Amino acid sequence: MFNGEVIAFAIVAFLLIFSALGVVFMRNIVHSVLFLAATFVLMAVTYLMLDAGFLAGIQLVVYAGAVSIMVVFAVMLTKRSDLHETNLFNSLTIPGAIISLLVFLGLSWVVVKTPWNIAERPLVDPMAINKIADLMFGKFVIPFEVVAVLLLVALIGAIILALEVKPQK
């Protein structure tokens, strides 16, 4: 009943939930970003456990790499003098907890009531990555490049907004 895959999944799931809670409950914004990066990496591990290697790679490159670095740059470029308590709780903690509990209960109900068709081993197309690459760099190359330019412009804009404007004498 409890084979190695189930135990490994339970460990990864526990660490994933712990790191996601760390994102929310850390008062230091830098520590919160580190937990966010850990959450992204653990999601990639979960994708690997589901035999979705391409999705795990994208998760690592885009989220654990690019998004985490961009958040770190945004935090560091704002030049806040005191980063010890920058992620303070607000007055909406109780309504947020109630809504989170309701969403959790609703999702739990859906998971319990859904008749799942569980296969022994999912059929994974070994050429799936090649097909995705052909589509991404063939049919969808223009949208792919537009998104890359848009992200670059957003990053440059964030840096310009974060820079301190020096008054002229």
JSON list of C-alpha atoms in Angstrom, two decimals:
[
{"chain": "A", "resi": 1, "resn": "MET", "atom": "CA", "xyz": [0.00, 0.00, 0.00]},
{"chain": "A", "resi": 2, "resn": "PHE", "atom": "CA", "xyz": [2.74, 2.46, 0.92]},
{"chain": "A", "resi": 3, "resn": "ASN", "atom": "CA", "xyz": [5.38, 2.02, -1.73]},
{"chain": "A", "resi": 4, "resn": "GLY", "atom": "CA", "xyz": [8.30, 4.34, -2.39]},
{"chain": "A", "resi": 5, "resn": "GLU", "atom": "CA", "xyz": [6.35, 6.58, -4.78]},
{"chain": "A", "resi": 6, "resn": "VAL", "atom": "CA", "xyz": [3.60, 7.22, -2.26]},
{"chain": "A", "resi": 7, "resn": "ILE", "atom": "CA", "xyz": [6.07, 8.01, 0.51]},
{"chain": "A", "resi": 8, "resn": "ALA", "atom": "CA", "xyz": [8.08, 10.31, -1.77]},
{"chain": "A", "resi": 9, "resn": "PHE", "atom": "CA", "xyz": [4.91, 12.09, -2.86]},
{"chain": "A", "resi": 10, "resn": "ALA", "atom": "CA", "xyz": [3.82, 12.53, 0.77]},
{"chain": "A", "resi": 11, "resn": "ILE", "atom": "CA", "xyz": [7.19, 14.06, 1.67]},
{"chain": "A", "resi": 12, "resn": "VAL", "atom": "CA", "xyz": [7.15, 16.41, -1.34]},
{"chain": "A", "resi": 13, "resn": "ALA", "atom": "CA", "xyz": [3.52, 17.37, -0.64]},
{"chain": "A", "resi": 14, "resn": "PHE", "atom": "CA", "xyz": [4.30, 18.15, 3.00]},
{"chain": "A", "resi": 15, "resn": "LEU", "atom": "CA", "xyz": [7.30, 20.28, 2.02]},
{"chain": "A", "resi": 16, "resn": "LEU", "atom": "CA", "xyz": [5.25, 22.00, -0.68]},
{"chain": "A", "resi": 17, "resn": "ILE", "atom": "CA", "xyz": [2.49, 22.94, 1.77]},
{"chain": "A", "resi": 18, "resn": "PHE", "atom": "CA", "xyz": [5.07, 24.05, 4.35]},
{"chain": "A", "resi": 19, "resn": "SER", "atom": "CA", "xyz": [6.85, 26.29, 1.85]},
{"chain": "A", "resi": 20, "resn": "ALA", "atom": "CA", "xyz": [3.56, 27.74, 0.55]},
{"chain": "A", "resi": 21, "resn": "LEU", "atom": "CA", "xyz": [2.58, 28.60, 4.11]},
{"chain": "A", "resi": 22, "resn": "GLY", "atom": "CA", "xyz": [6.03, 30.14, 4.57]},
{"chain": "A", "resi": 23, "resn": "VAL", "atom": "CA", "xyz": [5.30, 32.48, 1.67]},
{"chain": "A", "resi": 24, "resn": "VAL", "atom": "CA", "xyz": [2.17, 33.71, 3.40]},
{"chain": "A", "resi": 25, "resn": "PHE", "atom": "CA", "xyz": [3.30, 33.87, 7.00]},
{"chain": "A", "resi": 26, "resn": "MET", "atom": "CA", "xyz": [6.87, 35.19, 6.79]},
{"chain": "A", "resi": 27, "resn": "ARG", "atom": "CA", "xyz": [7.12, 38.79, 7.95]},
{"chain": "A", "resi": 28, "resn": "ASN", "atom": "CA", "xyz": [10.40, 39.38, 6.11]},
{"chain": "A", "resi": 29, "resn": "ILE", "atom": "CA", "xyz": [9.68, 39.81, 2.40]},
{"chain": "A", "resi": 30, "resn": "VAL", "atom": "CA", "xyz": [13.06, 38.34, 1.39]},
{"chain": "A", "resi": 31, "resn": "HIS", "atom": "CA", "xyz": [12.34, 35.16, 3.35]},
{"chain": "A", "resi": 32, "resn": "SER", "atom": "CA", "xyz": [8.89, 35.07, 1.76]},
{"chain": "A", "resi": 33, "resn": "VAL", "atom": "CA", "xyz": [10.47, 35.18, -1.72]},
{"chain": "A", "resi": 34, "resn": "LEU", "atom": "CA", "xyz": [12.85, 32.35, -0.78]},
{"chain": "A", "resi": 35, "resn": "PHE", "atom": "CA", "xyz": [9.90, 30.23, 0.29]},
{"chain": "A", "resi": 36, "resn": "LEU", "atom": "CA", "xyz": [8.20, 31.14, -3.00]},
{"chain": "A", "resi": 37, "resn": "ALA", "atom": "CA", "xyz": [11.21, 29.85, -4.94]},
{"chain": "A", "resi": 38, "resn": "ALA", "atom": "CA", "xyz": [11.15, 26.65, -2.87]},
{"chain": "A", "resi": 39, "resn": "THR", "atom": "CA", "xyz": [7.45, 26.27, -3.65]},
{"chain": "A", "resi": 40, "resn": "PHE", "atom": "CA", "xyz": [8.15, 26.60, -7.38]},
{"chain": "A", "resi": 41, "resn": "VAL", "atom": "CA", "xyz": [10.95, 24.01, -7.22]},
{"chain": "A", "resi": 42, "resn": "LEU", "atom": "CA", "xyz": [8.78, 21.57, -5.28]},
{"chain": "A", "resi": 43, "resn": "MET", "atom": "CA", "xyz": [6.02, 21.99, -7.88]},
{"chain": "A", "resi": 44, "resn": "ALA", "atom": "CA", "xyz": [8.58, 21.03, -10.53]},
{"chain": "A", "resi": 45, "resn": "VAL", "atom": "CA", "xyz": [9.44, 17.93, -8.49]},
{"chain": "A", "resi": 46, "resn": "THR", "atom": "CA", "xyz": [5.73, 17.08, -8.38]},
{"chain": "A", "resi": 47, "resn": "TYR", "atom": "CA", "xyz": [5.54, 17.39, -12.17]},
{"chain": "A", "resi": 48, "resn": "LEU", "atom": "CA", "xyz": [8.55, 15.09, -12.49]},
{"chain": "A", "resi": 49, "resn": "MET", "atom": "CA", "xyz": [6.79, 12.54, -10.31]},
{"chain": "A", "resi": 50, "resn": "LEU", "atom": "CA", "xyz": [3.87, 12.69, -12.75]},
{"chain": "A", "resi": 51, "resn": "ASP", "atom": "CA", "xyz": [6.19, 12.02, -15.72]},
{"chain": "A", "resi": 52, "resn": "ALA", "atom": "CA", "xyz": [5.72, 15.53, -17.08]},
{"chain": "A", "resi": 53, "resn": "GLY", "atom": "CA", "xyz": [9.37, 16.39, -17.65]},
{"chain": "A", "resi": 54, "resn": "PHE", "atom": "CA", "xyz": [8.75, 19.27, -20.04]},
{"chain": "A", "resi": 55, "resn": "LEU", "atom": "CA", "xyz": [6.32, 20.91, -17.63]},
{"chain": "A", "resi": 56, "resn": "ALA", "atom": "CA", "xyz": [8.82, 20.47, -14.80]},
{"chain": "A", "resi": 57, "resn": "GLY", "atom": "CA", "xyz": [11.53, 22.12, -16.89]},
{"chain": "A", "resi": 58, "resn": "ILE", "atom": "CA", "xyz": [9.28, 25.05, -17.76]},
{"chain": "A", "resi": 59, "resn": "GLN", "atom": "CA", "xyz": [8.32, 25.37, -14.09]},
{"chain": "A", "resi": 60, "resn": "LEU", "atom": "CA", "xyz": [11.98, 25.56, -13.11]},
{"chain": "A", "resi": 61, "resn": "VAL", "atom": "CA", "xyz": [13.06, 27.96, -15.82]},
{"chain": "A", "resi": 62, "resn": "VAL", "atom": "CA", "xyz": [10.08, 30.32, -15.85]},
{"chain": "A", "resi": 63, "resn": "TYR", "atom": "CA", "xyz": [8.88, 30.34, -12.27]},
{"chain": "A", "resi": 64, "resn": "ALA", "atom": "CA", "xyz": [11.72, 29.20, -10.03]},
{"chain": "A", "resi": 65, "resn": "GLY", "atom": "CA", "xyz": [14.23, 31.07, -12.16]},
{"chain": "A", "resi": 66, "resn": "ALA", "atom": "CA", "xyz": [12.76, 34.11, -13.84]},
{"chain": "A", "resi": 67, "resn": "VAL", "atom": "CA", "xyz": [9.86, 35.03, -11.57]},
{"chain": "A", "resi": 68, "resn": "SER", "atom": "CA", "xyz": [11.82, 34.52, -8.35]},
{"chain": "A", "resi": 69, "resn": "ILE", "atom": "CA", "xyz": [14.75, 36.58, -9.64]},
{"chain": "A", "resi": 70, "resn": "MET", "atom": "CA", "xyz": [12.37, 39.30, -10.83]},
{"chain": "A", "resi": 71, "resn": "VAL", "atom": "CA", "xyz": [10.72, 39.46, -7.39]},
{"chain": "A", "resi": 72, "resn": "VAL", "atom": "CA", "xyz": [14.13, 39.62, -5.70]},
{"chain": "A", "resi": 73, "resn": "PHE", "atom": "CA", "xyz": [15.15, 42.47, -8.02]},
{"chain": "A", "resi": 74, "resn": "ALA", "atom": "CA", "xyz": [11.88, 44.27, -7.32]},
{"chain": "A", "resi": 75, "resn": "VAL", "atom": "CA", "xyz": [12.39, 43.95, -3.57]},
{"chain": "A", "resi": 76, "resn": "MET", "atom": "CA", "xyz": [16.03, 45.01, -3.69]},
{"chain": "A", "resi": 77, "resn": "LEU", "atom": "CA", "xyz": [15.47, 47.89, -6.12]},
{"chain": "A", "resi": 78, "resn": "THR", "atom": "CA", "xyz": [12.85, 49.52, -3.93]},
{"chain": "A", "resi": 79, "resn": "LYS", "atom": "CA", "xyz": [15.67, 50.33, -1.48]},
{"chain": "A", "resi": 80, "resn": "ARG", "atom": "CA", "xyz": [13.62, 49.93, 1.64]},
{"chain": "A", "resi": 81, "resn": "SER", "atom": "CA", "xyz": [15.68, 50.78, 4.67]},
{"chain": "A", "resi": 82, "resn": "ASP", "atom": "CA", "xyz": [14.20, 48.15, 6.96]},
{"chain": "A", "resi": 83, "resn": "LEU", "atom": "CA", "xyz": [13.36, 44.78, 5.42]},
{"chain": "A", "resi": 84, "resn": "HIS", "atom": "CA", "xyz": [12.80, 43.01, 8.72]},
{"chain": "A", "resi": 85, "resn": "GLU", "atom": "CA", "xyz": [9.04, 43.50, 8.90]},
{"chain": "A", "resi": 86, "resn": "THR", "atom": "CA", "xyz": [7.90, 44.42, 5.41]},
{"chain": "A", "resi": 87, "resn": "ASN", "atom": "CA", "xyz": [5.26, 41.73, 4.95]},
{"chain": "A", "resi": 88, "resn": "LEU", "atom": "CA", "xyz": [3.00, 42.69, 7.83]},
{"chain": "A", "resi": 89, "resn": "PHE", "atom": "CA", "xyz": [-0.44, 41.21, 8.30]},
{"chain": "A", "resi": 90, "resn": "ASN", "atom": "CA", "xyz": [-3.41, 43.39, 7.55]},
{"chain": "A", "resi": 91, "resn": "SER", "atom": "CA", "xyz": [-6.91, 43.65, 8.99]},
{"chain": "A", "resi": 92, "resn": "LEU", "atom": "CA", "xyz": [-8.35, 41.09, 6.55]},
{"chain": "A", "resi": 93, "resn": "THR", "atom": "CA", "xyz": [-6.74, 38.04, 8.15]},
{"chain": "A", "resi": 94, "resn": "ILE", "atom": "CA", "xyz": [-9.98, 36.59, 9.57]},
{"chain": "A", "resi": 95, "resn": "PRO", "atom": "CA", "xyz": [-12.10, 37.08, 6.40]},
{"chain": "A", "resi": 96, "resn": "GLY", "atom": "CA", "xyz": [-9.21, 35.67, 4.36]},
{"chain": "A", "resi": 97, "resn": "ALA", "atom": "CA", "xyz": [-9.00, 32.62, 6.63]},
{"chain": "A", "resi": 98, "resn": "ILE", "atom": "CA", "xyz": [-12.76, 32.06, 6.40]},
{"chain": "A", "resi": 99, "resn": "ILE", "atom": "CA", "xyz": [-12.75, 32.31, 2.59]},
{"chain": "A", "resi": 100, "resn": "SER", "atom": "CA", "xyz": [-9.71, 30.02, 2.40]},
{"chain": "A", "resi": 101, "resn": "LEU", "atom": "CA", "xyz": [-11.46, 27.46, 4.60]},
{"chain": "A", "resi": 102, "resn": "LEU", "atom": "CA", "xyz": [-14.60, 27.61, 2.43]},
{"chain": "A", "resi": 103, "resn": "VAL", "atom": "CA", "xyz": [-12.56, 27.14, -0.76]},
{"chain": "A", "resi": 104, "resn": "PHE", "atom": "CA", "xyz": [-10.67, 24.24, 0.85]},
{"chain": "A", "resi": 105, "resn": "LEU", "atom": "CA", "xyz": [-13.91, 22.57, 1.93]},
{"chain": "A", "resi": 106, "resn": "GLY", "atom": "CA", "xyz": [-15.43, 23.07, -1.53]},
{"chain": "A", "resi": 107, "resn": "LEU", "atom": "CA", "xyz": [-12.41, 21.61, -3.29]},
{"chain": "A", "resi": 108, "resn": "SER", "atom": "CA", "xyz": [-12.27, 18.72, -0.82]},
{"chain": "A", "resi": 109, "resn": "TRP", "atom": "CA", "xyz": [-15.93, 17.96, -1.50]},
{"chain": "A", "resi": 110, "resn": "VAL", "atom": "CA", "xyz": [-15.28, 17.96, -5.27]},
{"chain": "A", "resi": 111, "resn": "VAL", "atom": "CA", "xyz": [-12.27, 15.66, -4.87]},
{"chain": "A", "resi": 112, "resn": "VAL", "atom": "CA", "xyz": [-14.22, 13.21, -2.70]},
{"chain": "A", "resi": 113, "resn": "LYS", "atom": "CA", "xyz": [-17.34, 13.15, -4.91]},
{"chain": "A", "resi": 114, "resn": "THR", "atom": "CA", "xyz": [-15.55, 12.87, -8.30]},
{"chain": "A", "resi": 115, "resn": "PRO", "atom": "CA", "xyz": [-15.32, 9.34, -9.72]},
{"chain": "A", "resi": 116, "resn": "TRP", "atom": "CA", "xyz": [-11.65, 9.23, -10.68]},
{"chain": "A", "resi": 117, "resn": "ASN", "atom": "CA", "xyz": [-10.47, 6.91, -13.46]},
{"chain": "A", "resi": 118, "resn": "ILE", "atom": "CA", "xyz": [-7.07, 5.86, -12.18]},
{"chain": "A", "resi": 119, "resn": "ALA", "atom": "CA", "xyz": [-4.75, 4.18, -14.67]},
{"chain": "A", "resi": 120, "resn": "GLU", "atom": "CA", "xyz": [-1.92, 1.91, -13.67]},
{"chain": "A", "resi": 121, "resn": "ARG", "atom": "CA", "xyz": [0.64, 3.94, -15.56]},
{"chain": "A", "resi": 122, "resn": "PRO", "atom": "CA", "xyz": [-0.18, 7.02, -17.64]},
{"chain": "A", "resi": 123, "resn": "LEU", "atom": "CA", "xyz": [0.61, 6.80, -21.32]},
{"chain": "A", "resi": 124, "resn": "VAL", "atom": "CA", "xyz": [3.18, 9.49, -22.04]},
{"chain": "A", "resi": 125, "resn": "ASP", "atom": "CA", "xyz": [4.10, 10.23, -25.63]},
{"chain": "A", "resi": 126, "resn": "PRO", "atom": "CA", "xyz": [7.92, 10.15, -25.80]},
{"chain": "A", "resi": 127, "resn": "MET", "atom": "CA", "xyz": [7.84, 12.67, -28.66]},
{"chain": "A", "resi": 128, "resn": "ALA", "atom": "CA", "xyz": [5.65, 15.18, -26.79]},
{"chain": "A", "resi": 129, "resn": "ILE", "atom": "CA", "xyz": [8.54, 17.60, -26.24]},
{"chain": "A", "resi": 130, "resn": "ASN", "atom": "CA", "xyz": [9.39, 17.57, -29.94]},
{"chain": "A", "resi": 131, "resn": "LYS", "atom": "CA", "xyz": [5.78, 18.31, -30.85]},
{"chain": "A", "resi": 132, "resn": "ILE", "atom": "CA", "xyz": [5.64, 21.19, -28.36]},
{"chain": "A", "resi": 133, "resn": "ALA", "atom": "CA", "xyz": [8.92, 22.60, -29.70]},
{"chain": "A", "resi": 134, "resn": "ASP", "atom": "CA", "xyz": [7.68, 22.37, -33.28]},
{"chain": "A", "resi": 135, "resn": "LEU", "atom": "CA", "xyz": [4.52, 24.27, -32.37]},
{"chain": "A", "resi": 136, "resn": "MET", "atom": "CA", "xyz": [6.28, 26.84, -30.19]},
{"chain": "A", "resi": 137, "resn": "PHE", "atom": "CA", "xyz": [9.00, 27.67, -32.70]},
{"chain": "A", "resi": 138, "resn": "GLY", "atom": "CA", "xyz": [6.89, 27.10, -35.79]},
{"chain": "A", "resi": 139, "resn": "LYS", "atom": "CA", "xyz": [3.23, 28.03, -35.70]},
{"chain": "A", "resi": 140, "resn": "PHE", "atom": "CA", "xyz": [3.40, 30.10, -32.49]},
{"chain": "A", "resi": 141, "resn": "VAL", "atom": "CA", "xyz": [6.81, 31.76, -32.87]},
{"chain": "A", "resi": 142, "resn": "ILE", "atom": "CA", "xyz": [5.37, 35.30, -33.21]},
{"chain": "A", "resi": 143, "resn": "PRO", "atom": "CA", "xyz": [3.25, 35.14, -30.00]},
{"chain": "A", "resi": 144, "resn": "PHE", "atom": "CA", "xyz": [6.22, 33.54, -28.23]},
{"chain": "A", "resi": 145, "resn": "GLU", "atom": "CA", "xyz": [8.52, 36.40, -29.20]},
{"chain": "A", "resi": 146, "resn": "VAL", "atom": "CA", "xyz": [5.87, 39.04, -28.42]},
{"chain": "A", "resi": 147, "resn": "VAL", "atom": "CA", "xyz": [5.53, 37.66, -24.88]},
{"chain": "A", "resi": 148, "resn": "ALA", "atom": "CA", "xyz": [9.33, 37.68, -24.49]},
{"chain": "A", "resi": 149, "resn": "VAL", "atom": "CA", "xyz": [9.54, 41.33, -25.58]},
{"chain": "A", "resi": 150, "resn": "LEU", "atom": "CA", "xyz": [6.60, 42.24, -23.33]},
{"chain": "A", "resi": 151, "resn": "LEU", "atom": "CA", "xyz": [8.31, 40.67, -20.31]},
{"chain": "A", "resi": 152, "resn": "LEU", "atom": "CA", "xyz": [11.55, 42.45, -21.15]},
{"chain": "A", "resi": 153, "resn": "VAL", "atom": "CA", "xyz": [9.75, 45.81, -21.41]},
{"chain": "A", "resi": 154, "resn": "ALA", "atom": "CA", "xyz": [7.99, 45.15, -18.08]},
{"chain": "A", "resi": 155, "resn": "LEU", "atom": "CA", "xyz": [11.32, 44.37, -16.39]},
{"chain": "A", "resi": 156, "resn": "ILE", "atom": "CA", "xyz": [12.96, 47.50, -17.81]},
{"chain": "A", "resi": 157, "resn": "GLY", "atom": "CA", "xyz": [9.94, 49.56, -16.75]},
{"chain": "A", "resi": 158, "resn": "ALA", "atom": "CA", "xyz": [10.12, 48.16, -13.22]},
{"chain": "A", "resi": 159, "resn": "ILE", "atom": "CA", "xyz": [13.81, 49.04, -13.00]},
{"chain": "A", "resi": 160, "resn": "ILE", "atom": "CA", "xyz": [13.18, 52.58, -14.26]},
{"chain": "A", "resi": 161, "resn": "LEU", "atom": "CA", "xyz": [10.33, 53.09, -11.79]},
{"chain": "A", "resi": 162, "resn": "ALA", "atom": "CA", "xyz": [12.43, 51.76, -8.94]},
{"chain": "A", "resi": 163, "resn": "LEU", "atom": "CA", "xyz": [15.40, 54.00, -9.65]},
{"chain": "A", "resi": 164, "resn": "GLU", "atom": "CA", "xyz": [15.61, 57.06, -7.51]},
{"chain": "A", "resi": 165, "resn": "VAL", "atom": "CA", "xyz": [15.09, 60.33, -9.38]},
{"chain": "A", "resi": 166, "resn": "LYS", "atom": "CA", "xyz": [17.74, 62.83, -8.32]},
{"chain": "A", "resi": 167, "resn": "PRO", "atom": "CA", "xyz": [16.57, 66.43, -8.05]},
{"chain": "A", "resi": 168, "resn": "GLN", "atom": "CA", "xyz": [18.34, 68.88, -10.35]},
{"chain": "A", "resi": 169, "resn": "LYS", "atom": "CA", "xyz": [20.30, 71.69, -8.73]}
]
